[in-house]
Short mmCIF file of the C-alpha atoms (twelve columns), coordinates in Angstrom:
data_MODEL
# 
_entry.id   MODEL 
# 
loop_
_atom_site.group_PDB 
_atom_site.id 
_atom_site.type_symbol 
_atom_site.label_atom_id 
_atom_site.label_alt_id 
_atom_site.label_comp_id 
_atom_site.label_asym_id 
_atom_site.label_seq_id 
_atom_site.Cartn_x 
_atom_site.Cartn_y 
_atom_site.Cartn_z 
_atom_site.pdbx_PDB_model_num 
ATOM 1   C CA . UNK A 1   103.460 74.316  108.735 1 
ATOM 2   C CA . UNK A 2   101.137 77.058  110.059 1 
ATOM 3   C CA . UNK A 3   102.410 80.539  110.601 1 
ATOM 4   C CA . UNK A 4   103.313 81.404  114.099 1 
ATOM 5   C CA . UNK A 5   101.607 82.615  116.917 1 
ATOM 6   C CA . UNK A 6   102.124 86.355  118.219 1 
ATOM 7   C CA . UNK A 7   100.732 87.252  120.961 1 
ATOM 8   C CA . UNK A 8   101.321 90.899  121.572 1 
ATOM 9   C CA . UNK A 9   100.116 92.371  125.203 1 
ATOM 10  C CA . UNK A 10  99.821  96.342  125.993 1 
ATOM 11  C CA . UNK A 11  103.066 98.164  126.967 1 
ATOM 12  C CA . UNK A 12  103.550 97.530  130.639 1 
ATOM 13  C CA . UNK A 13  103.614 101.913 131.588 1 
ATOM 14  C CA . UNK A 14  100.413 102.595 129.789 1 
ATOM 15  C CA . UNK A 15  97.156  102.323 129.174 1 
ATOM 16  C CA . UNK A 16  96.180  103.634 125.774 1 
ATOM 17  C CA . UNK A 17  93.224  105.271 124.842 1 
ATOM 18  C CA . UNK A 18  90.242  103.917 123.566 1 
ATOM 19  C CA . UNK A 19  88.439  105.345 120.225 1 
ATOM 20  C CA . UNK A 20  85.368  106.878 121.168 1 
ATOM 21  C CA . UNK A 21  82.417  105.105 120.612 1 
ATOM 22  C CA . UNK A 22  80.745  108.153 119.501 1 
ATOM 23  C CA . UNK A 23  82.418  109.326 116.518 1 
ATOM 24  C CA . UNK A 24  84.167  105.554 115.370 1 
ATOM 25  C CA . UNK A 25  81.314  102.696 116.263 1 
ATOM 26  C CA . UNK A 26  79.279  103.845 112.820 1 
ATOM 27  C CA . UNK A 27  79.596  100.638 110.370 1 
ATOM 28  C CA . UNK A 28  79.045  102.093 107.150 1 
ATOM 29  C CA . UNK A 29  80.862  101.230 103.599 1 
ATOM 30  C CA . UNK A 30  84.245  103.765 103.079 1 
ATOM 31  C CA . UNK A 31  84.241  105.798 100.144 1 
ATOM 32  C CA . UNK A 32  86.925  104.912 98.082  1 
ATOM 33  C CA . UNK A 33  86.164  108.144 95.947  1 
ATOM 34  C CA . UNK A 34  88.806  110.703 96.734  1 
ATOM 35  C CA . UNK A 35  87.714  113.443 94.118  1 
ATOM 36  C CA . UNK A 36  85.164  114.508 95.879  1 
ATOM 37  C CA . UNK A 37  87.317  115.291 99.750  1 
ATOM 38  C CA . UNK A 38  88.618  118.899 100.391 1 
ATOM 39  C CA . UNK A 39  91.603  119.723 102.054 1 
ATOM 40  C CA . UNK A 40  91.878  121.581 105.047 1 
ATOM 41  C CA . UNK A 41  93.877  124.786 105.458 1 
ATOM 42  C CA . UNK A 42  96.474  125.759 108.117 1 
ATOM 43  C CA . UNK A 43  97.966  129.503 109.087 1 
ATOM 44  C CA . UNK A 44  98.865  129.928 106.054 1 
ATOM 45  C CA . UNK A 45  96.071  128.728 103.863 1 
ATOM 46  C CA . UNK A 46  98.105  125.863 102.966 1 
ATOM 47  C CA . UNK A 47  95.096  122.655 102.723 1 
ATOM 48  C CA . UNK A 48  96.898  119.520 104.110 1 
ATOM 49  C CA . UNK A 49  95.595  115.831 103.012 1 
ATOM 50  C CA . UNK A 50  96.937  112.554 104.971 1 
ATOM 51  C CA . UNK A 51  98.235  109.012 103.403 1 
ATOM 52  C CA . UNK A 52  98.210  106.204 105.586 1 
ATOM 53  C CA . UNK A 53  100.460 103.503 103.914 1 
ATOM 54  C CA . UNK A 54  99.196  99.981  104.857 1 
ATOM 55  C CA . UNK A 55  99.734  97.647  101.979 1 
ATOM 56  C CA . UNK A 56  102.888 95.888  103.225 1 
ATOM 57  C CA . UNK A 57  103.331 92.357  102.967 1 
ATOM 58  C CA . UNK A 58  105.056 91.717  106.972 1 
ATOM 59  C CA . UNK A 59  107.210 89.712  105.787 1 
ATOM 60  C CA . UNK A 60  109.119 89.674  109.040 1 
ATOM 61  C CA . UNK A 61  106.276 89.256  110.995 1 
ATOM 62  C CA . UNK A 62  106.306 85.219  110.625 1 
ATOM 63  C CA . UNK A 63  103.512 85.227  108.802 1 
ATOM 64  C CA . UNK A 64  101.404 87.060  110.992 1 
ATOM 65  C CA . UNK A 65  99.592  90.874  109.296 1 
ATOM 66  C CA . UNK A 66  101.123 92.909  111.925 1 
ATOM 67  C CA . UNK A 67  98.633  95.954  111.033 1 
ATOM 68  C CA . UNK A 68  95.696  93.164  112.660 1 
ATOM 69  C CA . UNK A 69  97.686  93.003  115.667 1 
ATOM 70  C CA . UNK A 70  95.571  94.404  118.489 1 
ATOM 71  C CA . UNK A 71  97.335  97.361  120.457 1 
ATOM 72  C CA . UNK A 72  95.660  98.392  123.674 1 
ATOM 73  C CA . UNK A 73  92.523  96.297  122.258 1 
ATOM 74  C CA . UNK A 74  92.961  98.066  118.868 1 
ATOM 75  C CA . UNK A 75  94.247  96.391  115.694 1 
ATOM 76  C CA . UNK A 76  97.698  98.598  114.712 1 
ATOM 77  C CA . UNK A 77  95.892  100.127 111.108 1 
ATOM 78  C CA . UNK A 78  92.880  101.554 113.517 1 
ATOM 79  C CA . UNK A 79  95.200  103.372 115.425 1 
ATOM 80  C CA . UNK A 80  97.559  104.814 112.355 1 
ATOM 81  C CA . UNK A 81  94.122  105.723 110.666 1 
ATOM 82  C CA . UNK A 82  92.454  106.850 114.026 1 
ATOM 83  C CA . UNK A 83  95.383  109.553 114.520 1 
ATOM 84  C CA . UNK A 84  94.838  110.664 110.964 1 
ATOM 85  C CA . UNK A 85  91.274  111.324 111.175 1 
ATOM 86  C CA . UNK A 86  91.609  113.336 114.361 1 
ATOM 87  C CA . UNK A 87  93.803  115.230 112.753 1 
ATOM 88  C CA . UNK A 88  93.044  118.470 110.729 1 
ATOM 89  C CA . UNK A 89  94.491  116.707 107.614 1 
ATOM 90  C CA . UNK A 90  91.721  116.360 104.939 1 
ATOM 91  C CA . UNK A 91  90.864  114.056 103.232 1 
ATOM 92  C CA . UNK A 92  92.127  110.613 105.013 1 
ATOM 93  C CA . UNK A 93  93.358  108.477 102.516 1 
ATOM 94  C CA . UNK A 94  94.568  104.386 103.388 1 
ATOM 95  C CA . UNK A 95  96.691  103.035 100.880 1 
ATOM 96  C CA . UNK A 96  95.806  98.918  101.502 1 
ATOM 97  C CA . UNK A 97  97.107  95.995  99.432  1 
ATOM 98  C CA . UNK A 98  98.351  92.634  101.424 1 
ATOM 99  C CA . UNK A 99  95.226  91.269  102.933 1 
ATOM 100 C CA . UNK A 100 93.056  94.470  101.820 1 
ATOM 101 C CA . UNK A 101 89.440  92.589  102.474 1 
ATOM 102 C CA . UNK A 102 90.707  91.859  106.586 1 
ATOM 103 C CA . UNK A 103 92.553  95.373  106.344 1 
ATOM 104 C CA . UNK A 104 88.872  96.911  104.998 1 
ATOM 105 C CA . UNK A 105 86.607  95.454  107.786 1 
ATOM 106 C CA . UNK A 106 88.850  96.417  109.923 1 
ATOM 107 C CA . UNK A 107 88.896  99.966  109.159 1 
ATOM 108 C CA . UNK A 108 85.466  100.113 108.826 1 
ATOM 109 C CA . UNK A 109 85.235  100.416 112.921 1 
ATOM 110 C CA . UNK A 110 86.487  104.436 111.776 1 
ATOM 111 C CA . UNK A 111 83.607  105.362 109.174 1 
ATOM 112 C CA . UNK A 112 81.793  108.786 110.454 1 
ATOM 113 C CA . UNK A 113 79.572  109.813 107.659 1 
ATOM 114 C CA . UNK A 114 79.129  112.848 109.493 1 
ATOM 115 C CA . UNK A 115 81.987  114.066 110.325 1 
ATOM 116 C CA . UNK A 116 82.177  117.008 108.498 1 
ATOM 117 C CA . UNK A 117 78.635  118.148 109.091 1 
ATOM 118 C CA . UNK A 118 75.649  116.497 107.960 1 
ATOM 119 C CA . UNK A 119 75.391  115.337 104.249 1 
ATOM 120 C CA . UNK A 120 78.588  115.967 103.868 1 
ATOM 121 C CA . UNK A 121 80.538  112.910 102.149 1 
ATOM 122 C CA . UNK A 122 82.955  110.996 104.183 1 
ATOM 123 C CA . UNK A 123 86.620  111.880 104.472 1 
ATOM 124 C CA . UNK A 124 88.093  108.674 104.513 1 
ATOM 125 C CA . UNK A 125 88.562  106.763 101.765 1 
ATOM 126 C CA . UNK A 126 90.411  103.433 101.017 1 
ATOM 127 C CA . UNK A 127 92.891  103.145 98.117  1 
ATOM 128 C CA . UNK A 128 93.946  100.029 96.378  1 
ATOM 129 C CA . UNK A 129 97.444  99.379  95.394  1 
ATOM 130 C CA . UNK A 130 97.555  96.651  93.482  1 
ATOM 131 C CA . UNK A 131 101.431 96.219  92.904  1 
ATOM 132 C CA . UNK A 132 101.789 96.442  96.539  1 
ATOM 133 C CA . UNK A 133 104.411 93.722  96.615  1 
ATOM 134 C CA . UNK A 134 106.718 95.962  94.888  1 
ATOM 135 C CA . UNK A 135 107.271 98.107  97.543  1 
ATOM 136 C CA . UNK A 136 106.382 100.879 99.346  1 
ATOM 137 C CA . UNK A 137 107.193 103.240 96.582  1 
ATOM 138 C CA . UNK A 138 103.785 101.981 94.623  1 
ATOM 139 C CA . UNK A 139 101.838 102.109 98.084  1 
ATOM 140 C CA . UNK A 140 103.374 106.056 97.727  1 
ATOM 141 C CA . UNK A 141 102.288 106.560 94.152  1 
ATOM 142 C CA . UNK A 142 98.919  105.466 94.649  1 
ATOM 143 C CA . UNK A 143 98.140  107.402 97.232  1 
ATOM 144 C CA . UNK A 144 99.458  110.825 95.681  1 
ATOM 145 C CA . UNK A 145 97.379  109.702 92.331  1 
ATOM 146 C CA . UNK A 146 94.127  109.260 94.699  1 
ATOM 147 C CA . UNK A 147 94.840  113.023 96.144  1 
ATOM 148 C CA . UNK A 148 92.089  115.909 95.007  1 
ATOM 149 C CA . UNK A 149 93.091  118.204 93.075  1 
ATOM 150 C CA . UNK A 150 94.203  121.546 94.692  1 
ATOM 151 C CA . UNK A 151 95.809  120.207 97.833  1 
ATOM 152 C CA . UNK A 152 98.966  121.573 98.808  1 
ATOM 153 C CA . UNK A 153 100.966 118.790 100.586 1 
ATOM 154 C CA . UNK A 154 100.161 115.468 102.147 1 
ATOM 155 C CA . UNK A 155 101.499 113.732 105.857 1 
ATOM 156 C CA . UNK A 156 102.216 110.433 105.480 1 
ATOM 157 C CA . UNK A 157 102.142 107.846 107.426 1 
ATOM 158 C CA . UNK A 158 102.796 104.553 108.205 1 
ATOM 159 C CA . UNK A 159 100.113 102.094 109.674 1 
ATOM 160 C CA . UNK A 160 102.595 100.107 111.856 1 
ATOM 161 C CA . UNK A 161 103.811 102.946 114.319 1 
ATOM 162 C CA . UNK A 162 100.821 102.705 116.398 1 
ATOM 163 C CA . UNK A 163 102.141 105.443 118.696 1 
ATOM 164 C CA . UNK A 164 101.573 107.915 116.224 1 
ATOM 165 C CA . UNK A 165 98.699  110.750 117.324 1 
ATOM 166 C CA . UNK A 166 97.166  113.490 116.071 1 
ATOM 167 C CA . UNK A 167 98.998  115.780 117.789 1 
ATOM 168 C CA . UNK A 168 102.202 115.019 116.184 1 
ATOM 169 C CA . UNK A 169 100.436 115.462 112.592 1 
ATOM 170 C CA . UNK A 170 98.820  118.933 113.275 1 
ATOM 171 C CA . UNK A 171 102.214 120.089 114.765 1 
ATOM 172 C CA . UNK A 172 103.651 118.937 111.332 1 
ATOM 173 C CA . UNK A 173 100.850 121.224 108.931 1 
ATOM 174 C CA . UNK A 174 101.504 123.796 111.378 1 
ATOM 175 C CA . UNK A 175 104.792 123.921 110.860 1 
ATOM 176 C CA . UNK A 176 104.505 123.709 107.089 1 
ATOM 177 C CA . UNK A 177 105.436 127.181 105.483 1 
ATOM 178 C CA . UNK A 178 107.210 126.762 101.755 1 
ATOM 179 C CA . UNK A 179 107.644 130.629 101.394 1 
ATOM 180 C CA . UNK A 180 109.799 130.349 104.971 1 
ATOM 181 C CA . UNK A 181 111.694 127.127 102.949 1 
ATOM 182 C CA . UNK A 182 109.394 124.510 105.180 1 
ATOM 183 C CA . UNK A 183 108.220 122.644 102.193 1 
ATOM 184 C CA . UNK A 184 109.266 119.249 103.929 1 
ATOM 185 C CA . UNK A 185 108.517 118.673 107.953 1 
ATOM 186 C CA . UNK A 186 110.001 115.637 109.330 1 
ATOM 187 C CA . UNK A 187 108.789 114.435 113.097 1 
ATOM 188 C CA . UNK A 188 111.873 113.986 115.052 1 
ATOM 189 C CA . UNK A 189 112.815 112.455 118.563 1 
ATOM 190 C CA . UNK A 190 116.602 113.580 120.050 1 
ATOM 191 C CA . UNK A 191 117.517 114.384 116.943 1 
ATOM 192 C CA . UNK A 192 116.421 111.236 114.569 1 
ATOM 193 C CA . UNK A 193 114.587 111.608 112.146 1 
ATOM 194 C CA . UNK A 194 111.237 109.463 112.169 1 
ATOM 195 C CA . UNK A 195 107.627 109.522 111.159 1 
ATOM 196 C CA . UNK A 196 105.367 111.217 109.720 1 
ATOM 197 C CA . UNK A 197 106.826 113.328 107.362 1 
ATOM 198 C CA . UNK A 198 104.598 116.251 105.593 1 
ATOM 199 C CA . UNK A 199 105.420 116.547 101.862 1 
ATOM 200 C CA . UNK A 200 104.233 119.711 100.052 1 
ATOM 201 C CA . UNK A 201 103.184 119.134 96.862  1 
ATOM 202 C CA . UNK A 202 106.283 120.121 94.904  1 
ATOM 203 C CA . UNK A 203 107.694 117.723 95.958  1 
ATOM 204 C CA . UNK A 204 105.015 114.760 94.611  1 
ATOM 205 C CA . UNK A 205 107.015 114.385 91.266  1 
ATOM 206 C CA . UNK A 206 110.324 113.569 92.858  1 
ATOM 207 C CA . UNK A 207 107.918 110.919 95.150  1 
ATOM 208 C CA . UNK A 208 106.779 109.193 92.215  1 
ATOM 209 C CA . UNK A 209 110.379 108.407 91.012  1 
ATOM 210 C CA . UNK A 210 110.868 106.311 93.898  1 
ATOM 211 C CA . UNK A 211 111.281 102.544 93.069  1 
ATOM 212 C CA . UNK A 212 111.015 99.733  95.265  1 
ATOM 213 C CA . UNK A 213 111.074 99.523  99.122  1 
ATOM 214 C CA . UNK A 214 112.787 103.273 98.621  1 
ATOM 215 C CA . UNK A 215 110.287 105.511 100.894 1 
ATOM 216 C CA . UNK A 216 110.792 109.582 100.092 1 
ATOM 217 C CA . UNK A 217 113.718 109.760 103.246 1 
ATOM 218 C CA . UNK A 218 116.238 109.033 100.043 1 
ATOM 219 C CA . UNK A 219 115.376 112.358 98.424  1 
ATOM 220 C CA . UNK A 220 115.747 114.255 101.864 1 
ATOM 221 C CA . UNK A 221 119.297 114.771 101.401 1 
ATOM 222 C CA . UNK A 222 119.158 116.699 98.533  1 
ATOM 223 C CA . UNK A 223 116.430 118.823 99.735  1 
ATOM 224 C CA . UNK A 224 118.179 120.180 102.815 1 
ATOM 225 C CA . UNK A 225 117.331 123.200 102.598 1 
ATOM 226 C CA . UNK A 226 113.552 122.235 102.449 1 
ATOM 227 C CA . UNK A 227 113.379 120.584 105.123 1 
ATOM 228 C CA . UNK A 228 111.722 121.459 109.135 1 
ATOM 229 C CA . UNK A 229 112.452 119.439 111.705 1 
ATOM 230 C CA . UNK A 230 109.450 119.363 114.071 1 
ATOM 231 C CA . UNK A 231 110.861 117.942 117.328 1 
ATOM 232 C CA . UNK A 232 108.911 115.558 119.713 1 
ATOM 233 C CA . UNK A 233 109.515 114.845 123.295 1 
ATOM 234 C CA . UNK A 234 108.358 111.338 122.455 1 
ATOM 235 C CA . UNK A 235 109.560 108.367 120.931 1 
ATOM 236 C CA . UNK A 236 106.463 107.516 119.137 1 
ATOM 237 C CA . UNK A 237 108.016 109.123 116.044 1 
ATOM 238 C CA . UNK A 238 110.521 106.506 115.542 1 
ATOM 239 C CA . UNK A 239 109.168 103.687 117.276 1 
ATOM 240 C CA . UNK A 240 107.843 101.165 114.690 1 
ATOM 241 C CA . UNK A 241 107.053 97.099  114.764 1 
ATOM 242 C CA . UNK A 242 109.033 94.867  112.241 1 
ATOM 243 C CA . UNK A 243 109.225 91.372  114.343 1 
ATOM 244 C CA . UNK A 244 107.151 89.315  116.585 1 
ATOM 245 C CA . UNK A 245 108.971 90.525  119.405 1 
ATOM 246 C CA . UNK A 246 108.743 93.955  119.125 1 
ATOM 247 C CA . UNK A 247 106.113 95.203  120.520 1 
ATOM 248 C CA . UNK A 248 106.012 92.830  123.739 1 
ATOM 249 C CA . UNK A 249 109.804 93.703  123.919 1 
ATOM 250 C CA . UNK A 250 109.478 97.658  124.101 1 
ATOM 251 C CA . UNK A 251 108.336 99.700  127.226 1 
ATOM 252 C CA . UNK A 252 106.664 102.527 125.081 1 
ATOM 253 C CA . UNK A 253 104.712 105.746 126.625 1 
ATOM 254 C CA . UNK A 254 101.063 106.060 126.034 1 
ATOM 255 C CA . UNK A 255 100.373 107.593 122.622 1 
ATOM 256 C CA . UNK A 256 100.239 111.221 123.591 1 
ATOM 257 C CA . UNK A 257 96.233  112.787 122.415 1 
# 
């Protein structure tokens, strides 16, 4: 039997916006050489990379790769990826795995060789994870072991919360300051905790003990004292899709720019 039909329309109260042509309609091959990708620094010098975890299976999905799901015209990994590269996070790295050649041309819609000045090498690059059907944990693990050395925390986040924006991850390296005891931010909405959540990098080894579907919120409560909670007047934070009806279900805001 063929895998069921989802048909997935915009949220009825907005119209979301478009990527511009200018800086995301450049088809070129992604670098998938992180090495070479600086970080960029916030207030307090701190340089900030993103992870963009996109290797997940949908199972729930009815057989359907929910990250090629258009939003507002957009397929759902565009958008995740979109809000980290107009972000001040450097580099951009997307951790792919289920479907990774669909996932890749995809993606490619977001190549700007130039956007860090002319001749300068891309910062985006695309990360293979391999075990990917082991969980998120691996998707987590590869993308830490892609990382350049030097940087001094990573936001990650996840490709199917398409409401996700920019704005949400420069609030969170703002608000990153381990000598104040912010060496974990957490976006929140009313007072639930959500996504993206910016690790500093002492934190990386405890991350790579994580097994299975086990993302990094399982070491939060032992790292109270760590942890910032950047609030958001927006449910975009902890608004995800997991089922065909989800998104056709919701009435969502517009992803705030």
């Amino acid at each position: 039997m063929p895998p069921a039909t989802v048909s997935v329309s915009s949220p009825s109260r907005a119209t979301l916006p478009s990527l511009s042509p200018r800086r995301y309609a450049m088809p070129a091959p992604l670098t998938t050489n992180a090495t070479s990708l600086n970080g960029t620094a916030n207030a307090t010098g701190a340089r900030i990379a993103a992870i963009v975890l996109a290797a997940g299976r949908s199972r729930r999905m009815a057989g359907v790769n929910k990250l090629l799901i258009p939003v507002a015209g957009q397929p759902m990994v565009v958008r995740a990826a979109a809000a980290a590269l107009d972000s001040r996070a450097r580099p951009v790295l997307i951790v792919v795995g289920h479907q990774a050649d669909r996932v890749r041309t995809a993606l490619r819609l977001l190549v700007d060789r130039d956007v860090d000045g002319p001749g300068q090498v891309s910062r985006l690059a695309i990360i293979d994870n391999p075990s990917h059907g082991e969980g998120i944990a691996g998707s987590i693990r590869a993308g830490l072991d892609a990382l350049p050395s030097g940087v001094d925390g990573a936001v990650f986040l996840l490709a199917d919360m398409p409401w996700i924006s920019a704005g949400h991850v420069d609030r969170l390296i703002d608000a990153f300051d381990p000598a104040a005891g912010q060496s974990i931010c957490v976006a929140t909405y009313q007072g639930r905790r959500g996504n993206p959540v910016l690790w500093g990098a002492a934190h990386f080894p405890a991350l790579r003990t994580l097994d299975g579907d086990a993302g990094g919120r399982v070491l939060l409560a032992g790292l109270a004292d760590q942890v910032k909670a950047v609030a958001f007047a927006d449910p975009g934070v902890v608004t995800d899709v997991d089922r065909p009806g989800d998104l056709p279900s919701r009435i969502l805001p517009p992803r705030p720019d």
